Tab-separated table of N, CA and C in Angstrom:
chain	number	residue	atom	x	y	z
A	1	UNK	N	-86.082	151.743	-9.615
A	1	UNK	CA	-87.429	152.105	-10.037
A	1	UNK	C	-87.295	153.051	-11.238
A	2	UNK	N	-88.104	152.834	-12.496
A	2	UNK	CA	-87.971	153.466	-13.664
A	2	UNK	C	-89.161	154.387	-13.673
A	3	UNK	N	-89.036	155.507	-14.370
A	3	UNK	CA	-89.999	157.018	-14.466
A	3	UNK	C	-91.337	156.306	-14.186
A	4	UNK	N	-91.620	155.366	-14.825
A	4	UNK	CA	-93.217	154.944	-15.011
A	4	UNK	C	-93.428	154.783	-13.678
A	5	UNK	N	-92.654	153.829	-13.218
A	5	UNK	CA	-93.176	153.081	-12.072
A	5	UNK	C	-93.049	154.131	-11.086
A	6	UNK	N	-92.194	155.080	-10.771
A	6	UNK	CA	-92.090	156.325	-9.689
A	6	UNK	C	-93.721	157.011	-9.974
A	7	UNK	N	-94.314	157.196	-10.876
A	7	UNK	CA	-95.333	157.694	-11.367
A	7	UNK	C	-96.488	156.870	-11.049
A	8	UNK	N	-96.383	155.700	-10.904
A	8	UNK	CA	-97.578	154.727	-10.424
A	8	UNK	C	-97.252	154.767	-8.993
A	9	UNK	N	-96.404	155.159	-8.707
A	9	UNK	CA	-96.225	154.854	-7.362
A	9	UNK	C	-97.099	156.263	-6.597
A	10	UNK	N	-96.366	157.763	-7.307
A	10	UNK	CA	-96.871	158.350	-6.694
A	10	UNK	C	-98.549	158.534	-6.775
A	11	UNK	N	-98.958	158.008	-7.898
A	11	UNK	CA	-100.464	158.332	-8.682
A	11	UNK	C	-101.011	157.559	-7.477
A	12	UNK	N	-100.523	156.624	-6.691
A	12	UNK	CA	-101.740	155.470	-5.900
A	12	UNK	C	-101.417	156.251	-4.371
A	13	UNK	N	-100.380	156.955	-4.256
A	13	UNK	CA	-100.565	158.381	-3.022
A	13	UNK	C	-101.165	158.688	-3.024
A	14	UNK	N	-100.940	159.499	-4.390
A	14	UNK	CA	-102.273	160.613	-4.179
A	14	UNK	C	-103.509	160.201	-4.653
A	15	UNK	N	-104.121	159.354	-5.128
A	15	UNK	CA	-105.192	158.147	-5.198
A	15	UNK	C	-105.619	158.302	-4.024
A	16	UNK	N	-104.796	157.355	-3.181
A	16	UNK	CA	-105.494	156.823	-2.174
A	16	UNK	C	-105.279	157.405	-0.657
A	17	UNK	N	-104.398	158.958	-0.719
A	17	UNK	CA	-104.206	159.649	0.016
A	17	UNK	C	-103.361	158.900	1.548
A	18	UNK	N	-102.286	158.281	0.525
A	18	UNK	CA	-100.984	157.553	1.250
A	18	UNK	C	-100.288	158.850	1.526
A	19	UNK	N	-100.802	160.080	2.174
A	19	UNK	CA	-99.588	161.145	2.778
A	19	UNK	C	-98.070	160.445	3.479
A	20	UNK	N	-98.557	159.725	4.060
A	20	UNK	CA	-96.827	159.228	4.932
A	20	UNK	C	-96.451	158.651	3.957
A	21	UNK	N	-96.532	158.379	2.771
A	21	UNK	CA	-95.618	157.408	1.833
A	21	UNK	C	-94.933	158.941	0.809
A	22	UNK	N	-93.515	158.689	0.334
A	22	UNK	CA	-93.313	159.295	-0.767
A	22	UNK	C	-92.897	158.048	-1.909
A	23	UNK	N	-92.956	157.959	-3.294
A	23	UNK	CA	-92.517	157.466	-4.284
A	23	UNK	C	-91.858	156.218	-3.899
A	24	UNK	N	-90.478	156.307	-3.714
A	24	UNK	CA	-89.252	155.867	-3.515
A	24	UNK	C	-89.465	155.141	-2.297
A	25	UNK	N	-90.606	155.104	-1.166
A	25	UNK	CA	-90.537	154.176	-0.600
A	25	UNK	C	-91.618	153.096	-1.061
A	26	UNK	N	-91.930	152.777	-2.002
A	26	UNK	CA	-92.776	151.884	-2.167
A	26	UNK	C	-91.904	151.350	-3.525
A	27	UNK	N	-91.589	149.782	-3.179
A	27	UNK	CA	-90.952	148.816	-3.515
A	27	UNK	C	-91.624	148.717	-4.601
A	28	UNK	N	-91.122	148.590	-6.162
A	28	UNK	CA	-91.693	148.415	-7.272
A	28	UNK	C	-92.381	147.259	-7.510
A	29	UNK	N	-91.514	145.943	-6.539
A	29	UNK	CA	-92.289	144.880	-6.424
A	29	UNK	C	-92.633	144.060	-4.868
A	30	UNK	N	-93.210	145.161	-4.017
A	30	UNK	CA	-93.868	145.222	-3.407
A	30	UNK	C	-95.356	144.693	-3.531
A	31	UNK	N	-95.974	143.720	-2.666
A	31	UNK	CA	-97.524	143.256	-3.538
A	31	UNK	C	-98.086	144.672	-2.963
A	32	UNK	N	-98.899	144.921	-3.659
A	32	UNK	CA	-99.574	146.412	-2.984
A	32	UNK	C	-101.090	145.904	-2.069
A	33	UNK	N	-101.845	144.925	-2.466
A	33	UNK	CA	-102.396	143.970	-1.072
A	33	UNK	C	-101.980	143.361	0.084
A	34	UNK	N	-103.008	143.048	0.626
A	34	UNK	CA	-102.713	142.063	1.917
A	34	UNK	C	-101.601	142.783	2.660
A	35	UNK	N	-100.185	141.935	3.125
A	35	UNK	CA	-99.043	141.633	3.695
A	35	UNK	C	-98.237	142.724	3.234
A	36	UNK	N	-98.714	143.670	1.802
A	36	UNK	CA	-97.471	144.382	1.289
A	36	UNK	C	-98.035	145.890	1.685
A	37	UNK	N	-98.405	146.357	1.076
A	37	UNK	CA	-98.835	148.023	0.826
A	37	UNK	C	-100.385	147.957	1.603
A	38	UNK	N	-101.184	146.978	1.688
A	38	UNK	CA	-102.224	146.614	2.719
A	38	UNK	C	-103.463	147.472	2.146
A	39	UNK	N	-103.764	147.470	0.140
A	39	UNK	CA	-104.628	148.012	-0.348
A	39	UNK	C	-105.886	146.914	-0.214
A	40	UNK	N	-106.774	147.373	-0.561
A	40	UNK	CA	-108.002	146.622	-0.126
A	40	UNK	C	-109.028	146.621	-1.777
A	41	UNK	N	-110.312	145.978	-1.756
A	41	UNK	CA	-110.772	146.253	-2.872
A	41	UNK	C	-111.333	147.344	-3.401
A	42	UNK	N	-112.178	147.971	-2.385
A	42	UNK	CA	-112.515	149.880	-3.010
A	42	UNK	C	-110.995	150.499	-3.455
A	43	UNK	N	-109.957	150.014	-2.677
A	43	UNK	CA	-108.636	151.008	-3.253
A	43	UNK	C	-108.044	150.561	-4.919
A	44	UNK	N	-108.575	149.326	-4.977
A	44	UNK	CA	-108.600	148.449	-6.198
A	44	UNK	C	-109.334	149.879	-7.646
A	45	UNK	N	-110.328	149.896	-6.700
A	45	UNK	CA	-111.480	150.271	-7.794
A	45	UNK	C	-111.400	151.503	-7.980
A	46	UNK	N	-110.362	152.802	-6.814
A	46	UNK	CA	-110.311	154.180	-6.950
A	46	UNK	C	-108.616	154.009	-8.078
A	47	UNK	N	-108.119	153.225	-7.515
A	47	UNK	CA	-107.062	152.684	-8.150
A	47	UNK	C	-107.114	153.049	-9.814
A	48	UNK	N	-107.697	151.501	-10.227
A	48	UNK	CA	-108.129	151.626	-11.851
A	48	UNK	C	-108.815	152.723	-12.084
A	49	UNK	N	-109.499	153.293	-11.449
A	49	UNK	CA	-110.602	154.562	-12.196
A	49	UNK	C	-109.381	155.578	-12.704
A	50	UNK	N	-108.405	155.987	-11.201
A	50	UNK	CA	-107.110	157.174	-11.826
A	50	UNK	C	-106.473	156.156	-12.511
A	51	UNK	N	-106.255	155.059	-13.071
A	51	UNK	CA	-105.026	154.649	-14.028
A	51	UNK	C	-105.611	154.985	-14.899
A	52	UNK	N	-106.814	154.388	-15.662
A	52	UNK	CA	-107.643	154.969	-16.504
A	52	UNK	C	-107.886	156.419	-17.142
A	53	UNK	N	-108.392	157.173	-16.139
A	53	UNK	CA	-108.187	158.627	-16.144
A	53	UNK	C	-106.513	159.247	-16.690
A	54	UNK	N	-105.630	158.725	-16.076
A	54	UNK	CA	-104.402	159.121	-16.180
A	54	UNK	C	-103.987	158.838	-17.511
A	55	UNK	N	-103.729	157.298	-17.754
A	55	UNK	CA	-103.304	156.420	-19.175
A	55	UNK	C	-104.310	156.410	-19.994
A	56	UNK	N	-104.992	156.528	-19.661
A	56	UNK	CA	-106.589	156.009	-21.282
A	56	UNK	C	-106.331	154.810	-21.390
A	57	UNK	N	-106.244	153.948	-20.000
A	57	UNK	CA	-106.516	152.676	-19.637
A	57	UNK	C	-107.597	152.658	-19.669
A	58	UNK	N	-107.717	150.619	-20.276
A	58	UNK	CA	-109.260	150.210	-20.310
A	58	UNK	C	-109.432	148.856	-19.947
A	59	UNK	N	-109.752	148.963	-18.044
A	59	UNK	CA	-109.497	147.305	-17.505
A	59	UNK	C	-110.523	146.652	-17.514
A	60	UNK	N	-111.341	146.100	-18.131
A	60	UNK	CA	-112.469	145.176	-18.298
A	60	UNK	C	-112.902	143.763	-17.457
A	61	UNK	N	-111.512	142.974	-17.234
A	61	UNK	CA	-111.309	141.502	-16.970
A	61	UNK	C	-110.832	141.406	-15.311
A	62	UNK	N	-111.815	141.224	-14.267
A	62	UNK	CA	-111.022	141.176	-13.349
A	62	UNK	C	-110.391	140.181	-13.281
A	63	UNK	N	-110.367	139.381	-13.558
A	63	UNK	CA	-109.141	138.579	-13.556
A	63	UNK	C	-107.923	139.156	-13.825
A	64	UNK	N	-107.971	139.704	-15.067
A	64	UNK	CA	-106.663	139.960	-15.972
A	64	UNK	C	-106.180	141.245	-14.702
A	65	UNK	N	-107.550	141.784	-14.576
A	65	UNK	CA	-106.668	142.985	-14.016
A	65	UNK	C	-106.120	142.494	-12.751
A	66	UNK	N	-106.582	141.709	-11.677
A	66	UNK	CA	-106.300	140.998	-10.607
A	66	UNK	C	-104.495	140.975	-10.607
A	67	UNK	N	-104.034	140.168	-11.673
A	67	UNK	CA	-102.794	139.855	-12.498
A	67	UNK	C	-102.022	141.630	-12.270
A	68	UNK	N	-102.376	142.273	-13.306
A	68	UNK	CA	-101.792	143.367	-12.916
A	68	UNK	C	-101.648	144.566	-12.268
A	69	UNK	N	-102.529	143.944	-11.040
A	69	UNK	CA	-102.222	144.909	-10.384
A	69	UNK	C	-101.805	144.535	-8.996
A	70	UNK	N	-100.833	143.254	-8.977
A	70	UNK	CA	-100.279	142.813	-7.683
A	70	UNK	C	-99.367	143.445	-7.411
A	71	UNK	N	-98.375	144.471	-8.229
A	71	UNK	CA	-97.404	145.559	-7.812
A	71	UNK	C	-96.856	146.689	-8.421
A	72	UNK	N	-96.073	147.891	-8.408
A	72	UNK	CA	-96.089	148.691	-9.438
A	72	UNK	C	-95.635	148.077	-10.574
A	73	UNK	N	-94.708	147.611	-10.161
A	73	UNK	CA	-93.996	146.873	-11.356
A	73	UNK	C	-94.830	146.266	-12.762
A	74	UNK	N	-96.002	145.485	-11.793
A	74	UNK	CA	-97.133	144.821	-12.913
A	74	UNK	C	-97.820	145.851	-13.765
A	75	UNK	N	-98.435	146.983	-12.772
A	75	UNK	CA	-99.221	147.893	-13.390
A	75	UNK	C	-98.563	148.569	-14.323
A	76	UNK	N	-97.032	149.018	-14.197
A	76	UNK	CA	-96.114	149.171	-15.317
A	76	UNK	C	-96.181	148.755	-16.630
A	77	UNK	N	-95.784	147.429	-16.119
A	77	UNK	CA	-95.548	146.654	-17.499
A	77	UNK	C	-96.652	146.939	-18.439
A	78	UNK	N	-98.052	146.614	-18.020
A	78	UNK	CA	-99.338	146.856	-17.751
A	78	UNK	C	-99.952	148.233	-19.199
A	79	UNK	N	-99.554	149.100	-18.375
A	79	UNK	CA	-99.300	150.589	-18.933
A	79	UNK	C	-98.485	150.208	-20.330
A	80	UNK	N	-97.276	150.323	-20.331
A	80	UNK	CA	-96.415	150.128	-21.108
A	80	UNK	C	-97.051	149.392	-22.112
A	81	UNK	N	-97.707	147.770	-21.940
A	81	UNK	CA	-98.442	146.921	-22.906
A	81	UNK	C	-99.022	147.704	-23.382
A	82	UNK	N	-99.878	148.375	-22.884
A	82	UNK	CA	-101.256	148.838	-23.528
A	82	UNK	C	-101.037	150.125	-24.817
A	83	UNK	N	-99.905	150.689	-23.921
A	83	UNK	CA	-99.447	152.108	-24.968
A	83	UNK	C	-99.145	151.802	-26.459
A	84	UNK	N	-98.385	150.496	-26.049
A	84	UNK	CA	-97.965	149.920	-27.462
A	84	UNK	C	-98.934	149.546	-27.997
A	85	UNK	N	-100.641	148.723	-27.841
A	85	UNK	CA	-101.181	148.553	-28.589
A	85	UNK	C	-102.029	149.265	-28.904
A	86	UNK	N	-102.037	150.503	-28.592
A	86	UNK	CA	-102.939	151.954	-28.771
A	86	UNK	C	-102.802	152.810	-30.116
């Protein structure tokens, strides 16, 4: 797991007030729905509001965002895309 993604990991803790989780246990490509991390759609939506807040992310497309936000890894990459076109 690389700085970013330890950082998305912990940001959706303390988001979504995952106390029993630290960082390092949440699998970078882990789905963070359903079967994996077992987020739901309000956690979706407190989710993007702190990525936003955090990055000066701007998710418009649920679709698109659907796409990246199936694991840290995605929301990473995600981040990373966006910085570069900022």
């Amino acid at each position: 797991m690389n700085a970013l993604e330890r950082d998305i990991a912990q940001l959706i803790i303390d988001t979504l007030a995952l106390d029993h989780l630290r960082a390092d246990d949440i699998d970078p490509d882990q789905p963070l729905f359903g079967q994996g991390l077992g987020l739901d759609s309000v956690d979706a939506l407190e989710l993007a509001l702190a990525l936003q807040n955090t990055y000066g992310l701007r998710i418009a497309d649920s679709r698109e965002a659907r796409h990246h936000f199936e694991t840290v890894r995605s929301l990473a990459l995600y981040v990373e895309d966006q910085r570069s076109h900022a």
